[in-house]
Coordinates of C-alpha atoms in Angstrom, one line a residue:
X1 CA -68.2 -3.5 -31.7
X2 CA -65.0 -2.2 -30.2
X3 CA -64.4 -0.7 -26.7
X4 CA -61.4 1.6 -26.1
X5 CA -59.9 2.1 -22.7
X6 CA -56.7 3.8 -21.6
X7 CA -54.5 1.5 -19.6
X8 CA -51.2 2.4 -17.9
X9 CA -48.7 -0.5 -18.4
X10 CA -46.0 -1.3 -15.8
X11 CA -42.6 0.1 -16.6
X12 CA -39.8 -2.4 -17.3
X13 CA -38.1 -1.2 -14.2
X14 CA -40.2 -0.9 -11.0
X15 CA -39.9 1.9 -8.5
X16 CA -37.6 -0.2 -6.5
X17 CA -35.3 -0.5 -9.5
X18 CA -34.9 3.3 -9.8
X19 CA -31.8 4.9 -8.2
X20 CA -32.5 7.9 -6.1
X21 CA -29.8 10.4 -5.0
X22 CA -27.0 8.6 -6.8
X23 CA -23.7 10.6 -6.0
X24 CA -22.7 12.5 -9.1
X25 CA -19.1 12.6 -7.8
X26 CA -18.9 8.8 -8.1
X27 CA -17.7 9.0 -11.7
X28 CA -15.2 11.8 -10.9
X29 CA -13.7 9.7 -8.2
X30 CA -13.4 6.7 -10.5
X31 CA -11.8 8.8 -13.3
X32 CA -9.3 10.4 -10.9
X33 CA -8.3 7.1 -9.3
X34 CA -7.9 5.2 -12.6
X35 CA -6.1 8.1 -14.3
X36 CA -3.7 8.5 -11.4
X37 CA -3.0 4.7 -11.2
X38 CA -2.5 4.5 -15.0
X39 CA 0.0 7.3 -15.0
X40 CA 1.9 5.9 -12.1
X41 CA 1.9 2.4 -13.5
X42 CA 3.1 3.6 -16.9
X43 CA 5.8 5.9 -15.5
X44 CA 7.1 3.3 -13.0
X45 CA 7.1 0.5 -15.6
X46 CA 9.0 2.7 -18.0
X47 CA 11.7 3.4 -15.4
X48 CA 12.1 -0.3 -14.5
X49 CA 12.4 -1.2 -18.2
X50 CA 14.9 1.5 -19.0
X51 CA 17.0 0.5 -16.0
X52 CA 16.9 -3.2 -16.9
X53 CA 17.8 -2.3 -20.5
X54 CA 20.9 -0.4 -19.4
X55 CA 21.8 -3.3 -17.1
X56 CA 21.6 -5.9 -19.9
X57 CA 23.7 -3.7 -22.2
X58 CA 26.3 -3.4 -19.5
X59 CA 26.2 -7.1 -18.7
X60 CA 26.5 -7.9 -22.4
X61 CA 29.7 -5.8 -22.8
X62 CA 31.3 -7.2 -19.6
X63 CA 30.3 -10.8 -20.5
X64 CA 31.7 -10.5 -24.0
X65 CA 35.1 -9.7 -22.6
X66 CA 35.1 -13.0 -20.5
X67 CA 33.1 -15.4 -22.7
X68 CA 32.0 -14.1 -26.2
X69 CA 30.1 -17.2 -27.1
X70 CA 27.9 -17.0 -23.9
X71 CA 27.3 -13.3 -24.5
X72 CA 26.2 -14.0 -28.1
X73 CA 23.8 -16.7 -27.1
X74 CA 22.4 -14.9 -24.0
X75 CA 21.9 -11.6 -25.8
X76 CA 20.9 -12.7 -29.3
X77 CA 18.6 -9.7 -29.6
X78 CA 19.3 -6.1 -29.0
X79 CA 18.2 -5.5 -25.4
X80 CA 17.5 -1.8 -25.8
X81 CA 15.3 -2.4 -28.8
X82 CA 13.3 -5.1 -27.1
X83 CA 12.7 -3.0 -24.0
X84 CA 11.8 0.1 -26.1
X85 CA 9.1 -2.0 -27.9
X86 CA 7.6 -2.9 -24.5
X87 CA 7.6 0.7 -23.4
X88 CA 5.9 1.9 -26.6
X89 CA 3.3 -0.8 -26.4
X90 CA 2.5 0.1 -22.8
X91 CA 2.2 3.8 -23.7
X92 CA -0.3 3.1 -26.5
X93 CA -3.9 4.1 -25.8
X94 CA -5.4 1.1 -27.7
X95 CA -5.0 -1.3 -24.8
X96 CA -8.0 -3.5 -24.0
X97 CA -8.6 -6.3 -21.6
X98 CA -8.3 -9.7 -23.3
X99 CA -8.2 -11.9 -20.2
X100 CA -8.7 -11.7 -16.5
X101 CA -6.0 -10.2 -14.3
X102 CA -3.5 -12.7 -12.9
X103 CA -3.2 -13.2 -9.1
X104 CA -5.8 -12.9 -6.4
X105 CA -9.5 -12.0 -7.0
X106 CA -10.2 -8.3 -6.5
X107 CA -13.8 -8.0 -5.2
X108 CA -13.9 -4.2 -5.3
X109 CA -12.7 -4.1 -8.9
X110 CA -15.2 -6.7 -9.9
X111 CA -18.1 -4.7 -8.2
X112 CA -16.8 -1.4 -9.7
X113 CA -16.6 -2.8 -13.3
X114 CA -20.0 -4.5 -12.9
X115 CA -21.7 -1.4 -11.6
X116 CA -20.3 0.7 -14.5
X117 CA -21.3 -1.9 -17.0
X118 CA -24.8 -2.1 -15.5
X119 CA -25.3 1.7 -15.5
X120 CA -24.0 1.8 -19.1
X121 CA -26.6 -0.8 -20.2
X122 CA -29.4 0.9 -18.2
X123 CA -29.0 4.7 -18.6
X124 CA -32.7 5.3 -17.8
X125 CA -31.9 4.5 -14.1
X126 CA -30.1 7.8 -13.8
X127 CA -32.6 9.8 -15.9
X128 CA -33.7 11.8 -12.8
X129 CA -30.1 13.0 -12.1
X130 CA -27.7 15.3 -13.8
X131 CA -25.5 12.3 -14.8
X132 CA -25.1 11.8 -18.5
X133 CA -24.6 8.5 -20.3
X134 CA -21.3 9.9 -21.6
X135 CA -20.0 10.1 -18.0
X136 CA -20.7 6.5 -17.4
X137 CA -19.1 5.4 -20.7
X138 CA -16.0 7.5 -19.9
X139 CA -15.6 6.0 -16.5
X140 CA -16.1 2.4 -17.9
X141 CA -13.6 3.1 -20.7
X142 CA -11.0 4.5 -18.2
X143 CA -11.4 1.4 -16.0
X144 CA -11.0 -0.9 -18.9
X145 CA -8.0 1.0 -20.1
X146 CA -6.4 0.6 -16.7
X147 CA -7.2 -3.1 -16.6
X148 CA -5.5 -3.4 -20.0
X149 CA -2.4 -1.6 -18.8
X150 CA -2.2 -3.8 -15.7
X151 CA -2.6 -6.8 -17.9
X152 CA 0.3 -5.7 -20.0
X153 CA 2.3 -4.9 -16.8
X154 CA 1.7 -8.6 -15.8
X155 CA 3.1 -9.7 -19.2
X156 CA 6.1 -7.5 -18.7
X157 CA 6.6 -9.0 -15.3
X158 CA 6.6 -12.5 -16.8
X159 CA 9.0 -11.3 -19.5
X160 CA 11.4 -9.9 -16.8
X161 CA 11.3 -13.2 -14.9
X162 CA 12.0 -15.2 -18.0
X163 CA 14.9 -13.0 -18.9
X164 CA 16.2 -13.3 -15.3
X165 CA 16.0 -17.1 -15.6
X166 CA 17.7 -17.2 -19.0
X167 CA 20.6 -15.0 -17.8
X168 CA 21.1 -17.0 -14.6
X169 CA 21.0 -20.3 -16.6
X170 CA 23.8 -19.0 -19.0
X171 CA 25.9 -17.7 -16.2
X172 CA 25.5 -20.8 -14.2
X173 CA 27.7 -22.7 -16.7
X174 CA 30.4 -20.1 -16.4
X175 CA 32.9 -20.2 -13.6
X176 CA 35.2 -17.6 -12.0
X177 CA 33.0 -14.7 -13.2
X178 CA 34.1 -11.2 -12.1
X179 CA 32.3 -9.6 -9.2
X180 CA 31.0 -6.9 -11.4
X181 CA 29.0 -9.4 -13.5
X182 CA 27.5 -11.2 -10.6
X183 CA 26.6 -7.9 -9.0
X184 CA 24.7 -6.8 -12.1
X185 CA 22.8 -10.1 -12.1
X186 CA 21.8 -9.6 -8.4
X187 CA 20.6 -6.1 -9.1
X188 CA 18.6 -7.4 -12.1
X189 CA 17.0 -10.0 -9.9
X190 CA 16.2 -7.4 -7.2
X191 CA 14.5 -5.1 -9.6
X192 CA 12.4 -8.0 -11.1
X193 CA 11.2 -8.8 -7.6
X194 CA 10.4 -5.2 -6.7
X195 CA 8.5 -4.7 -9.9
X196 CA 6.3 -7.6 -9.1
X197 CA 5.7 -6.1 -5.6
X198 CA 4.9 -2.8 -7.2
X199 CA 2.2 -4.3 -9.2
X200 CA 0.7 -5.9 -6.1
X201 CA 0.7 -2.4 -4.4
X202 CA -1.2 -0.9 -7.4
X203 CA -3.7 -3.7 -7.2
X204 CA -4.2 -3.1 -3.5
X205 CA -4.8 0.6 -4.2
X206 CA -7.3 -0.2 -6.9
X207 CA -9.1 -2.6 -4.6
X208 CA -9.4 -0.1 -1.8
X209 CA -12.7 1.8 -2.2
X210 CA -13.2 5.3 -0.7
X211 CA -16.4 6.4 1.2
X212 CA -18.1 7.9 -1.9
X213 CA -17.7 4.8 -4.0
X214 CA -18.9 2.6 -1.1
X215 CA -22.1 4.7 -1.0
X216 CA -22.7 4.3 -4.7
X217 CA -22.2 0.5 -4.5
X218 CA -24.6 0.4 -1.5
X219 CA -27.3 2.1 -3.5
X220 CA -26.8 -0.2 -6.5
X221 CA -27.0 -3.3 -4.3
X222 CA -30.5 -2.3 -3.3
X223 CA -31.6 -2.6 -7.0
X224 CA -32.7 -6.2 -7.8
X225 CA -31.8 -5.8 -11.4
X226 CA -28.2 -5.0 -10.5
X227 CA -28.0 -8.2 -8.3
X228 CA -29.2 -10.3 -11.2
X229 CA -26.7 -8.5 -13.6
X230 CA -23.8 -9.3 -11.3
X231 CA -24.8 -12.9 -11.0
X232 CA -24.5 -13.3 -14.7
X233 CA -21.7 -10.9 -15.6
X234 CA -19.3 -10.7 -12.7
X235 CA -15.8 -12.2 -12.8
X236 CA -16.8 -15.0 -10.5
X237 CA -19.8 -15.8 -12.6
X238 CA -17.7 -16.1 -15.8
X239 CA -15.1 -18.2 -13.9
X240 CA -17.5 -20.7 -12.4
X241 CA -20.3 -20.4 -14.9
X242 CA -22.7 -19.8 -12.0
X243 CA -26.4 -20.3 -13.0
X244 CA -29.3 -18.1 -11.8
X245 CA -32.9 -19.0 -11.0
X246 CA -34.5 -22.3 -10.2
X247 CA -36.0 -23.4 -13.5
X248 CA -35.3 -26.6 -15.4
X249 CA -33.0 -24.9 -17.8
X250 CA -30.9 -23.6 -14.8
X251 CA -30.8 -27.0 -13.3
X252 CA -29.3 -28.3 -16.5
X253 CA -26.8 -25.4 -16.5
X254 CA -25.9 -26.2 -12.9
X255 CA -25.2 -29.8 -13.8
X256 CA -23.1 -28.6 -16.7
X257 CA -21.2 -26.2 -14.5
X258 CA -19.9 -29.0 -12.3
X259 CA -19.3 -31.6 -15.0
X260 CA -16.7 -34.1 -13.9
X261 CA -17.1 -33.3 -10.2
X262 CA -18.6 -35.9 -7.8
X263 CA -21.5 -34.8 -5.6
X264 CA -21.2 -35.0 -1.9
X265 CA -23.7 -37.9 -1.7
X266 CA -21.6 -39.9 -4.1
X267 CA -18.5 -39.3 -2.1
X268 CA -20.2 -40.3 1.2
X269 CA -21.7 -43.4 -0.5
X270 CA -18.2 -44.5 -1.7
X271 CA -16.7 -44.0 1.8
X272 CA -19.5 -45.8 3.4
X273 CA -18.9 -48.8 1.2
X274 CA -15.2 -48.7 2.0
X275 CA -15.6 -48.6 5.8
X276 CA -18.6 -50.9 5.9
X277 CA -22.2 -50.5 7.1
X278 CA -21.2 -51.0 10.8
X279 CA -18.2 -48.6 10.6
X280 CA -17.9 -45.2 12.1
X281 CA -20.1 -42.2 11.2
X282 CA -18.8 -41.2 7.7
X283 CA -20.3 -37.7 7.9
X284 CA -18.6 -37.0 11.2
X285 CA -15.3 -38.4 10.0
X286 CA -15.4 -36.3 6.9
X287 CA -16.2 -33.2 8.8
X288 CA -13.4 -33.8 11.3
X289 CA -10.8 -34.4 8.5
X290 CA -12.0 -31.3 6.6
X291 CA -11.5 -29.2 9.7
X292 CA -8.1 -30.6 10.2
X293 CA -7.1 -30.0 6.6
X294 CA -8.5 -26.5 6.7
X295 CA -6.4 -25.7 9.7
X296 CA -3.3 -26.8 7.8
X297 CA -4.2 -24.8 4.8
X298 CA -4.7 -21.7 6.9
X299 CA -1.2 -22.3 8.4
X300 CA 0.4 -22.6 5.0
X301 CA -1.5 -19.5 3.8
X302 CA -0.2 -17.4 6.7
X303 CA 3.4 -18.5 5.9
X304 CA 2.9 -17.6 2.2
X305 CA 1.6 -14.2 3.2
X306 CA 4.5 -13.6 5.4
X307 CA 6.8 -14.3 2.5
X308 CA 5.0 -11.9 0.2
X309 CA 3.3 -14.6 -1.8
X310 CA -0.3 -14.2 -0.8
X311 CA -1.4 -13.7 -4.3
X312 CA 0.0 -14.4 -7.8
X313 CA 3.2 -16.2 -8.5
X314 CA 5.5 -16.7 -5.5
X315 CA 8.9 -15.2 -6.4
X316 CA 11.2 -16.1 -3.5
X317 CA 13.9 -13.5 -3.3
X318 CA 17.5 -14.4 -2.3
X319 CA 17.8 -11.2 -0.3
X320 CA 15.9 -9.4 2.4
X321 CA 13.4 -7.2 0.6
X322 CA 12.5 -3.7 1.6
X323 CA 8.7 -3.6 1.7
X324 CA 8.7 0.2 1.8
X325 CA 10.4 0.5 -1.6
X326 CA 7.2 -0.1 -3.6
X327 CA 5.1 2.4 -1.6
X328 CA 4.6 6.0 -2.8
X329 CA 6.4 8.8 -1.1
X330 CA 3.4 10.0 0.9
X331 CA 2.6 6.5 2.2
X332 CA 6.2 6.3 3.6
X333 CA 5.7 9.4 5.7
X334 CA 4.9 9.0 9.3
X335 CA 3.5 12.0 11.3
X336 CA 3.8 12.3 15.1
X337 CA 3.6 14.5 18.1
X338 CA 5.2 14.5 21.5
X339 CA 5.3 16.4 24.7
X340 CA 8.2 17.0 27.2
X341 CA 8.3 19.0 30.4
X342 CA 11.4 20.4 32.3
X343 CA 11.4 21.7 35.9
X344 CA 12.2 25.3 36.6
X345 CA 15.8 26.4 37.4
X346 CA 17.3 29.8 38.4
X347 CA 17.5 30.8 34.7
X348 CA 14.4 29.1 33.2
X349 CA 10.8 28.6 34.4
X350 CA 9.0 25.3 34.2
X351 CA 8.6 24.6 30.5
X352 CA 6.7 22.2 28.3
X353 CA 7.7 21.4 24.7
X354 CA 4.9 20.6 22.3
X355 CA 6.5 19.0 19.3
X356 CA 5.4 17.9 15.8
X357 CA 7.5 15.6 13.6
X358 CA 7.4 14.0 10.2
X359 CA 9.4 10.9 9.4
X360 CA 10.3 9.0 6.2
X361 CA 10.5 5.2 6.5
X362 CA 13.8 4.2 4.9
X363 CA 12.8 0.5 5.4
X364 CA 10.7 -1.6 7.7
X365 CA 13.1 -0.9 10.6
X366 CA 14.5 2.6 10.1
X367 CA 12.8 6.0 10.1
X368 CA 14.5 9.3 9.5
X369 CA 12.8 12.7 10.0
X370 CA 12.6 16.3 11.1
X371 CA 10.5 18.2 13.5
X372 CA 9.9 21.3 15.6
X373 CA 8.6 22.2 19.0
X374 CA 7.2 25.2 20.7
X375 CA 8.2 26.0 24.3
X376 CA 5.5 27.2 26.8
X377 CA 6.6 28.6 30.2
X378 CA 4.4 28.0 33.3
X379 CA 6.3 30.1 35.8
X380 CA 8.5 29.2 38.8
X381 CA 5.9 27.2 40.9
X382 CA 2.2 26.8 41.6
X383 CA 2.2 30.1 43.5
X384 CA 3.7 32.0 40.6
X385 CA 2.0 30.6 37.5
X386 CA 2.7 32.7 34.5
X387 CA 2.2 31.5 30.9
X388 CA 5.0 32.8 28.7
X389 CA 6.6 32.1 25.4
X390 CA 9.9 30.4 26.0
X391 CA 11.2 29.8 22.5
X392 CA 11.3 26.9 20.1
X393 CA 13.5 24.1 18.8
X394 CA 14.3 22.5 15.5
X395 CA 14.9 18.7 15.5
X396 CA 16.2 15.9 13.4
X397 CA 16.0 12.2 14.4
X398 CA 16.7 8.6 13.4
X399 CA 14.9 5.6 14.8
X400 CA 16.2 2.0 14.2
X401 CA 14.2 -0.9 15.5
X402 CA 16.4 -3.2 17.7
X403 CA 13.9 -5.9 18.7
X404 CA 10.2 -6.0 18.8
X405 CA 8.8 -2.6 19.8
X406 CA 12.2 -1.3 21.1
X407 CA 14.0 1.3 19.0
X408 CA 17.5 2.9 19.2
X409 CA 16.9 6.6 18.8
X410 CA 19.2 9.5 18.0
X411 CA 18.9 13.1 17.0
X412 CA 20.4 16.5 16.7
X413 CA 18.5 19.6 17.9
X414 CA 18.8 23.4 18.0
X415 CA 17.0 25.0 20.9
X416 CA 16.2 28.7 21.2
X417 CA 15.3 29.9 24.7
X418 CA 16.0 33.4 25.9
X419 CA 17.6 33.8 29.3
X420 CA 15.5 35.0 32.1
X421 CA 15.5 34.9 35.9
X422 CA 12.9 32.2 36.9
X423 CA 12.0 34.0 40.1
X424 CA 11.0 37.2 38.4
X425 CA 7.3 37.9 38.3
X426 CA 7.5 39.5 34.8
X427 CA 8.5 37.6 31.7
X428 CA 10.9 40.2 30.4
X429 CA 13.7 39.1 28.1
X430 CA 16.8 40.8 27.0
X431 CA 17.3 40.2 23.3
X432 CA 21.1 40.5 23.8
X433 CA 21.0 37.4 25.9
X434 CA 19.1 35.2 23.5
X435 CA 21.0 32.3 21.9
X436 CA 20.7 28.9 20.2
X437 CA 22.0 25.9 22.0
X438 CA 22.8 22.5 20.5
X439 CA 21.6 19.1 21.7
X440 CA 22.9 15.7 20.8
X441 CA 20.5 13.0 21.8
X442 CA 20.8 9.2 22.0
X443 CA 18.5 6.8 23.8
X444 CA 15.7 4.2 23.6
X445 CA 12.2 4.3 22.3
X446 CA 9.4 2.0 23.3
X447 CA 6.2 1.7 21.2
X448 CA 3.2 0.9 23.5
X449 CA 0.1 -0.6 21.9
X450 CA -2.8 0.5 24.0
X451 CA -6.3 -0.8 23.7
X452 CA -7.5 2.5 22.3
X453 CA -8.3 3.7 18.8
X454 CA -6.8 7.1 19.5
X455 CA -3.6 6.3 21.4
X456 CA -2.7 2.8 20.1
X457 CA 0.7 4.0 18.9
X458 CA 2.0 5.7 22.0
X459 CA 5.7 6.3 22.0
X460 CA 7.8 6.6 25.2
X461 CA 11.4 8.0 24.8
X462 CA 14.3 8.2 27.3
X463 CA 17.1 10.3 25.7
X464 CA 20.5 11.4 26.9
X465 CA 21.7 14.8 25.8
X466 CA 25.5 14.3 25.7
X467 CA 26.1 18.0 24.8
X468 CA 24.1 19.4 27.8
X469 CA 27.4 19.6 29.8
X470 CA 28.8 22.2 27.4
X471 CA 25.7 24.5 27.6
X472 CA 25.8 27.6 29.7
X473 CA 23.5 27.6 31.6
X474 CA 23.5 23.8 31.8
X475 CA 20.2 22.1 30.9
X476 CA 19.0 18.7 32.1
X477 CA 21.0 15.8 30.6
X478 CA 18.1 13.4 30.4
X479 CA 14.9 14.0 28.6
X480 CA 11.7 12.0 28.8
X481 CA 9.2 12.4 26.1
X482 CA 5.7 10.9 25.5
X483 CA 4.5 11.0 22.0
X484 CA 2.0 9.5 19.5
X485 CA 2.5 8.4 15.9
X486 CA -0.3 8.8 13.4

């Protein structure tokens, strides 16, 4: 006899393992970021390689006039052909990752790649949303393509460093070289250094998640299946062969993962035998020495970071590098606002200038920029308050850091303010009396770091207008401005 009963089996993924309200724009953000970085990386690398190829050709011609044998040995291959091959290889779309990226560990990149791989292997998690499996595959493919390009860029960086070393070795045996040859070599070394710094900047951008991507990763981290997937397939897991679970097989894997390394109990036992049974506390001594060593390591790490060698190979430049050179144009912009008030006179009422500015950081110490301000009139005194329009000004400025938070500032301004009698109750202006006046400003700027999230970059300026004495009517020679830099 047979009895039939309908039984509902448990799904392979529990309700906890289902992703609800997963942001559909997650993949759009990933595709936009990877595509933008890939285009910038390819374009920037191509410019560097073309510049270095021209430099090698010029160096080859100049060196041949001085030492033909050295030129033949140093430039055995055609430099232009070799660099063109690297450019074409980088532009190809068949790039794939064959090894992990060199340098520091990028946790966000690891999480991003793991999340895309997890969603690609488990498309049923997003079945309740409008996200298609093709969207996941496209984002994963774009990320892998970018990783491959960055891997090739690292290989190009190594090639440029090798070429720099080869050229320097050949030229080291030559004496009394013309200044034009040594200048070309210095410029070649500078570009090699800046290219390496450019790759670090791209890695930092790739490792900087936005709010939408953080939300998606937060949702995935709540899924137990994703946690187990990352423990097996992340970059750290592949590097250290990290086991999961507590079974006998995993214990064996754990012992295999640390093969050749002594356990802590073995180290303590050896030290105890060395100092004797009546010696000092071995555990306390080890802890004290470890803390001391950790402090020294932290000190060395801070020094390396200050030299630009916090990750990857440490390429010590023989010049003072410009850290702004590897940043994009918009990241070198610095926006600010300031306010300035002037007391009333016979011709002008009390005015307040509300200014906006945008500066471009030439290097870590210098900023050049332009700005504009709008003049508001308040009347003659408190008994005659009248809000009026008092004109505008166009500005240009240059700030150079002198020491610490002190800057030497200078600028050139054009001020438009129609003439009027300050004691008149009405704000009538005669267009025939309007004019533009020039101001030449020099002075000091102090950056004040306040304990506030809003005004932590407050700027105090004391400027001398050396052209105020030529103006008719004469304006105040000294100007005090309070501003804020975003």
